[in-house]
């Protein structure tokens, strides 16, 4: 599996397809963790891709940040992130960061990435004590709509 280079073409994915995949992935992580996502908690946020010199192209390219939350009890968070970590490792994700507690308190963080797609996933305890499941996409290009009808 090769890692995409900075000059490679952007992956093509429709916004709805990206959101559907992110929704599926957060649901799968929550199911793996043994917790239920709170109904209506999903937050899809689409944003422009910004270049290293703050340039923005007007060709529709975008990034998606998607998060959904569970109000699972705090004491379940460490076991939940352990289960998700195992599943992500089995699916070829690289674990970029991992913690179950900080200063003697439950404060989970699991960051993982997939080199081939450049997707980033995170599971973490929020300041409000929720368990957040999130997906961040790399810069994606929407499919072109210039097809001519036959």
Short mmCIF file of N, CA and C in Angstrom, two decimals:
data_model
loop_
_atom_site.label_atom_id
_atom_site.label_comp_id
_atom_site.label_asym_id
_atom_site.label_seq_id
_atom_site.Cartn_x
_atom_site.Cartn_y
_atom_site.Cartn_z
N UNK A 1 0.84 -1.17 0.00
CA UNK A 1 0.00 0.00 0.00
C UNK A 1 0.89 1.23 0.00
N UNK A 2 0.72 2.10 -0.97
CA UNK A 2 1.56 3.28 -1.02
C UNK A 2 0.80 4.47 -0.44
N UNK A 3 1.57 5.37 0.15
CA UNK A 3 1.00 6.58 0.70
C UNK A 3 0.88 7.61 -0.41
N UNK A 4 -0.29 8.25 -0.54
CA UNK A 4 -0.44 9.26 -1.59
C UNK A 4 0.56 10.40 -1.40
N UNK A 5 1.07 10.92 -2.50
CA UNK A 5 2.01 12.03 -2.45
C UNK A 5 1.29 13.36 -2.58
N UNK A 6 1.99 14.47 -2.29
CA UNK A 6 1.35 15.78 -2.31
C UNK A 6 0.89 16.21 -3.70
N UNK A 7 1.47 15.64 -4.76
CA UNK A 7 1.08 16.02 -6.11
C UNK A 7 0.16 15.01 -6.78
N UNK A 8 -0.24 13.97 -6.05
CA UNK A 8 -1.17 13.00 -6.60
C UNK A 8 -2.56 13.63 -6.72
N UNK A 9 -3.38 13.13 -7.66
CA UNK A 9 -4.75 13.67 -7.75
C UNK A 9 -5.50 13.40 -6.46
N UNK A 10 -6.42 14.31 -6.14
CA UNK A 10 -7.23 14.14 -4.93
C UNK A 10 -8.20 12.99 -5.11
N UNK A 11 -8.48 12.27 -4.03
CA UNK A 11 -9.51 11.23 -4.11
C UNK A 11 -10.84 11.88 -4.48
N UNK A 12 -11.62 11.20 -5.32
CA UNK A 12 -12.92 11.71 -5.74
C UNK A 12 -14.01 11.03 -4.91
N UNK A 13 -14.83 11.85 -4.26
CA UNK A 13 -15.94 11.32 -3.47
C UNK A 13 -16.99 12.40 -3.32
N UNK A 14 -18.23 12.06 -3.60
CA UNK A 14 -19.33 13.00 -3.42
C UNK A 14 -19.50 13.31 -1.94
N UNK A 15 -19.93 14.52 -1.62
CA UNK A 15 -20.11 14.90 -0.22
C UNK A 15 -21.01 13.93 0.53
N UNK A 16 -22.12 13.53 -0.09
CA UNK A 16 -23.05 12.62 0.58
C UNK A 16 -22.38 11.27 0.83
N UNK A 17 -21.57 10.80 -0.13
CA UNK A 17 -20.86 9.53 0.07
C UNK A 17 -19.87 9.63 1.21
N UNK A 18 -19.17 10.76 1.31
CA UNK A 18 -18.21 10.96 2.40
C UNK A 18 -18.94 10.99 3.74
N UNK A 19 -20.07 11.69 3.78
CA UNK A 19 -20.84 11.77 5.03
C UNK A 19 -21.41 10.40 5.40
N UNK A 20 -21.90 9.67 4.40
CA UNK A 20 -22.44 8.33 4.67
C UNK A 20 -21.36 7.41 5.23
N UNK A 21 -20.13 7.48 4.65
CA UNK A 21 -19.04 6.64 5.14
C UNK A 21 -18.67 7.04 6.57
N UNK A 22 -18.58 8.33 6.84
CA UNK A 22 -18.23 8.80 8.18
C UNK A 22 -19.29 8.36 9.20
N UNK A 23 -20.55 8.46 8.81
CA UNK A 23 -21.65 8.02 9.69
C UNK A 23 -21.52 6.52 9.97
N UNK A 24 -21.29 5.75 8.91
CA UNK A 24 -21.13 4.31 9.07
C UNK A 24 -19.93 4.00 9.99
N UNK A 25 -18.82 4.69 9.79
CA UNK A 25 -17.62 4.42 10.57
C UNK A 25 -17.82 4.77 12.05
N UNK A 26 -18.47 5.90 12.34
CA UNK A 26 -18.69 6.25 13.75
C UNK A 26 -19.64 5.24 14.40
N UNK A 27 -20.67 4.81 13.64
CA UNK A 27 -21.59 3.80 14.18
C UNK A 27 -20.88 2.48 14.42
N UNK A 28 -20.00 2.10 13.50
CA UNK A 28 -19.25 0.84 13.63
C UNK A 28 -18.30 0.91 14.84
N UNK A 29 -17.63 2.05 15.02
CA UNK A 29 -16.74 2.20 16.18
C UNK A 29 -17.54 2.12 17.48
N UNK A 30 -18.70 2.77 17.53
CA UNK A 30 -19.52 2.74 18.74
C UNK A 30 -20.02 1.32 19.02
N UNK A 31 -20.44 0.63 17.96
CA UNK A 31 -20.91 -0.75 18.11
C UNK A 31 -19.77 -1.63 18.63
N UNK A 32 -18.59 -1.46 18.06
CA UNK A 32 -17.41 -2.22 18.50
C UNK A 32 -17.11 -1.92 19.97
N UNK A 33 -17.29 -0.65 20.37
CA UNK A 33 -17.01 -0.23 21.74
C UNK A 33 -18.07 -0.72 22.72
N UNK A 34 -19.22 -1.16 22.18
CA UNK A 34 -20.29 -1.63 23.05
C UNK A 34 -21.12 -0.50 23.63
N UNK A 35 -21.16 0.64 22.95
CA UNK A 35 -21.96 1.77 23.42
C UNK A 35 -22.92 2.20 22.31
N UNK A 36 -23.90 3.00 22.69
CA UNK A 36 -24.91 3.48 21.75
C UNK A 36 -24.68 4.97 21.51
N UNK A 37 -24.73 5.37 20.25
CA UNK A 37 -24.62 6.80 19.94
C UNK A 37 -25.93 7.49 20.29
N UNK A 38 -25.83 8.70 20.81
CA UNK A 38 -27.01 9.47 21.17
C UNK A 38 -27.71 9.92 19.89
N UNK A 39 -29.01 9.69 19.82
CA UNK A 39 -29.80 10.06 18.65
C UNK A 39 -29.68 11.56 18.39
N UNK A 40 -29.41 11.90 17.14
CA UNK A 40 -29.33 13.31 16.78
C UNK A 40 -28.05 14.01 17.17
N UNK A 41 -27.04 13.26 17.64
CA UNK A 41 -25.80 13.91 18.09
C UNK A 41 -24.79 14.12 16.97
N UNK A 42 -25.05 13.58 15.80
CA UNK A 42 -24.07 13.67 14.70
C UNK A 42 -23.88 15.11 14.25
N UNK A 43 -22.62 15.46 14.02
CA UNK A 43 -22.26 16.81 13.58
C UNK A 43 -21.36 16.72 12.35
N UNK A 44 -21.94 16.76 11.13
CA UNK A 44 -21.10 16.82 9.94
C UNK A 44 -20.72 18.27 9.64
N UNK A 45 -19.44 18.53 9.45
CA UNK A 45 -18.98 19.88 9.13
C UNK A 45 -18.11 19.80 7.89
N UNK A 46 -18.59 20.40 6.81
CA UNK A 46 -17.82 20.47 5.57
C UNK A 46 -17.06 21.80 5.55
N UNK A 47 -15.82 21.75 5.08
CA UNK A 47 -15.03 22.98 4.99
C UNK A 47 -14.18 22.96 3.73
N UNK A 48 -13.73 24.14 3.33
CA UNK A 48 -12.86 24.25 2.17
C UNK A 48 -11.49 23.66 2.48
N UNK A 49 -10.83 23.17 1.47
CA UNK A 49 -9.44 22.75 1.60
C UNK A 49 -8.60 24.02 1.48
N UNK A 50 -7.68 24.18 2.40
CA UNK A 50 -6.84 25.38 2.40
C UNK A 50 -5.40 24.93 2.18
N UNK A 51 -4.76 25.54 1.18
CA UNK A 51 -3.38 25.21 0.85
C UNK A 51 -2.40 25.77 1.87
N UNK A 52 -1.13 25.38 1.74
CA UNK A 52 -0.15 25.82 2.74
C UNK A 52 0.09 27.32 2.72
N UNK A 53 -0.29 28.00 1.65
CA UNK A 53 -0.18 29.46 1.59
C UNK A 53 -1.56 30.11 1.70
N UNK A 54 -2.47 29.43 2.39
CA UNK A 54 -3.84 29.89 2.63
C UNK A 54 -4.68 30.04 1.36
N UNK A 55 -4.27 29.37 0.27
CA UNK A 55 -5.07 29.47 -0.95
C UNK A 55 -6.24 28.48 -0.89
N UNK A 56 -7.35 28.88 -1.49
CA UNK A 56 -8.55 28.05 -1.58
C UNK A 56 -8.95 28.00 -3.04
N UNK A 57 -9.07 26.79 -3.58
CA UNK A 57 -9.48 26.62 -4.98
C UNK A 57 -11.00 26.62 -5.06
N UNK A 58 -11.54 27.18 -6.11
CA UNK A 58 -12.98 27.26 -6.29
C UNK A 58 -13.49 26.12 -7.16
N UNK A 59 -12.96 24.91 -6.93
CA UNK A 59 -13.35 23.77 -7.76
C UNK A 59 -14.17 22.74 -6.99
N UNK A 60 -14.63 23.11 -5.79
CA UNK A 60 -15.50 22.23 -5.03
C UNK A 60 -14.80 21.30 -4.06
N UNK A 61 -13.47 21.29 -4.05
CA UNK A 61 -12.77 20.38 -3.13
C UNK A 61 -13.14 20.73 -1.68
N UNK A 62 -13.16 19.73 -0.83
CA UNK A 62 -13.64 19.92 0.54
C UNK A 62 -13.00 18.91 1.49
N UNK A 63 -13.15 19.20 2.77
CA UNK A 63 -12.81 18.27 3.85
C UNK A 63 -14.07 18.08 4.68
N UNK A 64 -14.18 16.94 5.32
CA UNK A 64 -15.31 16.66 6.20
C UNK A 64 -14.79 16.28 7.58
N UNK A 65 -15.36 16.94 8.58
CA UNK A 65 -15.17 16.54 9.98
C UNK A 65 -16.53 16.07 10.45
N UNK A 66 -16.59 14.85 10.96
CA UNK A 66 -17.86 14.26 11.36
C UNK A 66 -17.69 13.69 12.76
N UNK A 67 -18.59 14.04 13.66
CA UNK A 67 -18.52 13.53 15.02
C UNK A 67 -19.91 13.10 15.49
N UNK A 68 -19.95 12.06 16.29
CA UNK A 68 -21.17 11.60 16.95
C UNK A 68 -20.80 11.22 18.38
N UNK A 69 -21.77 11.30 19.27
CA UNK A 69 -21.48 11.19 20.70
C UNK A 69 -22.30 10.11 21.39
N UNK A 70 -21.70 9.56 22.46
CA UNK A 70 -22.39 8.60 23.32
C UNK A 70 -22.32 9.10 24.75
N UNK A 71 -23.42 8.97 25.46
CA UNK A 71 -23.41 9.35 26.87
C UNK A 71 -23.14 8.13 27.76
N UNK A 72 -22.36 7.18 27.24
CA UNK A 72 -21.97 6.01 28.03
C UNK A 72 -21.27 6.49 29.31
N UNK A 73 -21.48 5.77 30.42
CA UNK A 73 -20.85 6.17 31.68
C UNK A 73 -19.32 6.25 31.55
N UNK A 74 -18.74 7.23 32.22
CA UNK A 74 -17.31 7.50 32.17
C UNK A 74 -16.47 6.25 32.45
N UNK A 75 -16.91 5.42 33.39
CA UNK A 75 -16.12 4.23 33.74
C UNK A 75 -16.04 3.22 32.59
N UNK A 76 -16.91 3.34 31.59
CA UNK A 76 -16.87 2.44 30.43
C UNK A 76 -15.92 2.91 29.34
N UNK A 77 -15.49 4.16 29.39
CA UNK A 77 -14.68 4.74 28.33
C UNK A 77 -13.36 3.99 28.07
N UNK A 78 -12.56 3.64 29.12
CA UNK A 78 -11.30 2.94 28.83
C UNK A 78 -11.50 1.61 28.09
N UNK A 79 -12.44 0.81 28.52
CA UNK A 79 -12.71 -0.46 27.85
C UNK A 79 -13.20 -0.22 26.42
N UNK A 80 -14.01 0.80 26.23
CA UNK A 80 -14.53 1.13 24.90
C UNK A 80 -13.39 1.48 23.94
N UNK A 81 -12.46 2.33 24.38
CA UNK A 81 -11.36 2.70 23.46
C UNK A 81 -10.42 1.53 23.21
N UNK A 82 -10.27 0.64 24.20
CA UNK A 82 -9.44 -0.57 23.98
C UNK A 82 -10.03 -1.42 22.86
N UNK A 83 -11.36 -1.62 22.89
CA UNK A 83 -12.02 -2.43 21.87
C UNK A 83 -11.88 -1.79 20.49
N UNK A 84 -12.07 -0.47 20.41
CA UNK A 84 -11.96 0.22 19.12
C UNK A 84 -10.51 0.17 18.62
N UNK A 85 -9.57 0.32 19.53
CA UNK A 85 -8.15 0.25 19.13
C UNK A 85 -7.85 -1.09 18.47
N UNK A 86 -8.29 -2.18 19.08
CA UNK A 86 -8.06 -3.52 18.54
C UNK A 86 -8.68 -3.65 17.15
N UNK A 87 -9.91 -3.19 17.00
CA UNK A 87 -10.59 -3.28 15.70
C UNK A 87 -9.85 -2.46 14.65
N UNK A 88 -9.45 -1.24 14.98
CA UNK A 88 -8.75 -0.38 14.01
C UNK A 88 -7.41 -0.98 13.60
N UNK A 89 -6.68 -1.54 14.57
CA UNK A 89 -5.40 -2.18 14.24
C UNK A 89 -5.63 -3.35 13.28
N UNK A 90 -6.69 -4.12 13.51
CA UNK A 90 -7.00 -5.26 12.64
C UNK A 90 -7.36 -4.79 11.23
N UNK A 91 -7.88 -3.57 11.10
CA UNK A 91 -8.26 -3.04 9.79
C UNK A 91 -7.13 -2.24 9.14
N UNK A 92 -5.95 -2.28 9.73
CA UNK A 92 -4.79 -1.64 9.10
C UNK A 92 -4.58 -0.18 9.44
N UNK A 93 -5.31 0.34 10.43
CA UNK A 93 -5.09 1.71 10.85
C UNK A 93 -3.83 1.77 11.72
N UNK A 94 -3.13 2.88 11.66
CA UNK A 94 -1.96 3.12 12.52
C UNK A 94 -2.45 3.90 13.74
N UNK A 95 -2.09 3.43 14.92
CA UNK A 95 -2.48 4.13 16.14
C UNK A 95 -1.48 5.27 16.36
N UNK A 96 -1.98 6.51 16.29
CA UNK A 96 -1.12 7.68 16.39
C UNK A 96 -1.05 8.23 17.81
N UNK A 97 -2.04 7.92 18.61
CA UNK A 97 -2.06 8.40 20.00
C UNK A 97 -3.04 7.57 20.79
N UNK A 98 -2.70 7.33 22.07
CA UNK A 98 -3.58 6.50 22.89
C UNK A 98 -3.39 6.85 24.35
N UNK A 99 -4.51 7.01 25.06
CA UNK A 99 -4.47 7.28 26.49
C UNK A 99 -5.80 6.85 27.09
N UNK A 100 -5.76 6.32 28.29
CA UNK A 100 -6.99 5.94 28.99
C UNK A 100 -7.31 6.88 30.15
N UNK A 101 -6.27 7.50 30.70
CA UNK A 101 -6.51 8.40 31.83
C UNK A 101 -5.44 9.48 31.86
N UNK A 102 -5.76 10.55 32.59
CA UNK A 102 -4.81 11.65 32.80
C UNK A 102 -5.03 12.15 34.22
N UNK A 103 -3.94 12.35 34.93
CA UNK A 103 -4.01 12.83 36.32
C UNK A 103 -4.94 11.98 37.18
N UNK A 104 -4.91 10.66 36.95
CA UNK A 104 -5.68 9.74 37.77
C UNK A 104 -7.17 9.70 37.46
N UNK A 105 -7.60 10.38 36.40
CA UNK A 105 -9.01 10.40 36.04
C UNK A 105 -9.19 9.82 34.64
N UNK A 106 -10.37 9.24 34.40
CA UNK A 106 -10.68 8.73 33.06
C UNK A 106 -10.67 9.90 32.08
N UNK A 107 -9.84 9.81 31.07
CA UNK A 107 -9.74 10.85 30.05
C UNK A 107 -9.16 10.19 28.81
N UNK A 108 -10.01 9.49 28.08
CA UNK A 108 -9.54 8.66 26.98
C UNK A 108 -9.28 9.47 25.72
N UNK A 109 -8.28 9.02 24.96
CA UNK A 109 -8.01 9.54 23.63
C UNK A 109 -7.45 8.40 22.80
N UNK A 110 -8.01 8.19 21.63
CA UNK A 110 -7.48 7.24 20.66
C UNK A 110 -7.50 7.95 19.32
N UNK A 111 -6.31 8.15 18.76
CA UNK A 111 -6.17 8.75 17.43
C UNK A 111 -5.58 7.69 16.52
N UNK A 112 -6.17 7.52 15.34
CA UNK A 112 -5.67 6.53 14.39
C UNK A 112 -5.79 7.09 12.98
N UNK A 113 -4.91 6.62 12.10
CA UNK A 113 -4.94 7.08 10.72
C UNK A 113 -4.76 5.90 9.78
N UNK A 114 -5.23 6.10 8.57
CA UNK A 114 -5.10 5.09 7.53
C UNK A 114 -4.28 5.73 6.41
N UNK A 115 -3.07 5.23 6.18
CA UNK A 115 -2.15 5.84 5.21
C UNK A 115 -2.73 5.88 3.81
N UNK A 116 -3.39 4.81 3.38
CA UNK A 116 -3.86 4.74 2.00
C UNK A 116 -4.95 5.77 1.69
N UNK A 117 -5.82 6.05 2.66
CA UNK A 117 -6.93 6.98 2.42
C UNK A 117 -6.70 8.35 3.06
N UNK A 118 -5.74 8.41 3.99
CA UNK A 118 -5.47 9.62 4.78
C UNK A 118 -6.62 10.00 5.70
N UNK A 119 -7.52 9.06 5.98
CA UNK A 119 -8.59 9.32 6.92
C UNK A 119 -8.02 9.25 8.34
N UNK A 120 -8.55 10.11 9.20
CA UNK A 120 -8.18 10.13 10.61
C UNK A 120 -9.43 9.82 11.43
N UNK A 121 -9.29 8.97 12.44
CA UNK A 121 -10.41 8.69 13.33
C UNK A 121 -9.96 8.92 14.76
N UNK A 122 -10.91 9.37 15.58
CA UNK A 122 -10.62 9.65 16.98
C UNK A 122 -11.79 9.18 17.83
N UNK A 123 -11.45 8.62 18.98
CA UNK A 123 -12.44 8.33 20.02
C UNK A 123 -11.88 8.98 21.27
N UNK A 124 -12.69 9.79 21.93
CA UNK A 124 -12.17 10.47 23.12
C UNK A 124 -13.26 10.89 24.08
N UNK A 125 -12.87 11.05 25.33
CA UNK A 125 -13.74 11.58 26.36
C UNK A 125 -13.78 13.10 26.20
N UNK A 126 -14.98 13.66 26.14
CA UNK A 126 -15.10 15.11 26.01
C UNK A 126 -15.07 15.76 27.39
N UNK A 127 -14.91 17.08 27.40
CA UNK A 127 -14.92 17.81 28.67
C UNK A 127 -16.22 17.60 29.43
N UNK A 128 -17.32 17.39 28.69
CA UNK A 128 -18.62 17.16 29.33
C UNK A 128 -18.85 15.71 29.72
N UNK A 129 -17.85 14.82 29.53
CA UNK A 129 -17.97 13.44 29.95
C UNK A 129 -18.61 12.52 28.93
N UNK A 130 -18.85 13.01 27.71
CA UNK A 130 -19.37 12.15 26.65
C UNK A 130 -18.22 11.40 26.00
N UNK A 131 -18.56 10.37 25.25
CA UNK A 131 -17.56 9.66 24.47
C UNK A 131 -17.80 10.06 23.02
N UNK A 132 -16.82 10.75 22.43
CA UNK A 132 -16.95 11.27 21.06
C UNK A 132 -16.26 10.33 20.08
N UNK A 133 -16.94 10.07 18.97
CA UNK A 133 -16.40 9.27 17.86
C UNK A 133 -16.32 10.21 16.67
N UNK A 134 -15.14 10.38 16.09
CA UNK A 134 -15.05 11.32 14.97
C UNK A 134 -14.20 10.79 13.83
N UNK A 135 -14.51 11.32 12.65
CA UNK A 135 -13.80 10.97 11.42
C UNK A 135 -13.44 12.28 10.73
N UNK A 136 -12.21 12.40 10.28
CA UNK A 136 -11.79 13.55 9.48
C UNK A 136 -11.22 13.03 8.17
N UNK A 137 -11.71 13.59 7.08
CA UNK A 137 -11.24 13.17 5.77
C UNK A 137 -10.09 14.07 5.31
N UNK A 138 -9.31 13.58 4.37
CA UNK A 138 -8.35 14.47 3.72
C UNK A 138 -9.14 15.35 2.75
N UNK A 139 -8.45 16.16 2.00
CA UNK A 139 -9.10 16.96 0.97
C UNK A 139 -9.64 16.01 -0.10
N UNK A 140 -10.93 16.15 -0.40
CA UNK A 140 -11.60 15.31 -1.39
C UNK A 140 -12.15 16.17 -2.53
N UNK A 141 -12.22 15.58 -3.69
CA UNK A 141 -12.75 16.27 -4.87
C UNK A 141 -14.10 15.67 -5.21
N UNK A 142 -15.14 16.52 -5.37
CA UNK A 142 -16.43 15.96 -5.77
C UNK A 142 -16.35 15.44 -7.20
N UNK A 143 -17.19 14.45 -7.55
CA UNK A 143 -17.17 13.96 -8.92
C UNK A 143 -17.61 15.06 -9.89
N UNK A 144 -17.09 15.02 -11.09
CA UNK A 144 -17.49 16.02 -12.07
C UNK A 144 -18.89 15.70 -12.56
N UNK A 145 -19.62 16.73 -12.91
CA UNK A 145 -21.00 16.55 -13.38
C UNK A 145 -21.11 16.99 -14.84
N UNK A 146 -20.03 16.80 -15.58
CA UNK A 146 -20.01 17.26 -16.97
C UNK A 146 -20.34 16.15 -17.95
N UNK A 147 -20.88 15.04 -17.44
CA UNK A 147 -21.24 13.95 -18.33
C UNK A 147 -22.39 14.39 -19.24
N UNK A 148 -22.30 14.02 -20.50
CA UNK A 148 -23.37 14.39 -21.43
C UNK A 148 -24.37 13.25 -21.53
N UNK A 149 -25.66 13.56 -21.51
CA UNK A 149 -26.66 12.48 -21.59
C UNK A 149 -26.66 11.85 -22.97
N UNK A 150 -27.00 10.59 -23.04
CA UNK A 150 -27.01 9.86 -24.31
C UNK A 150 -28.37 9.90 -24.95
#
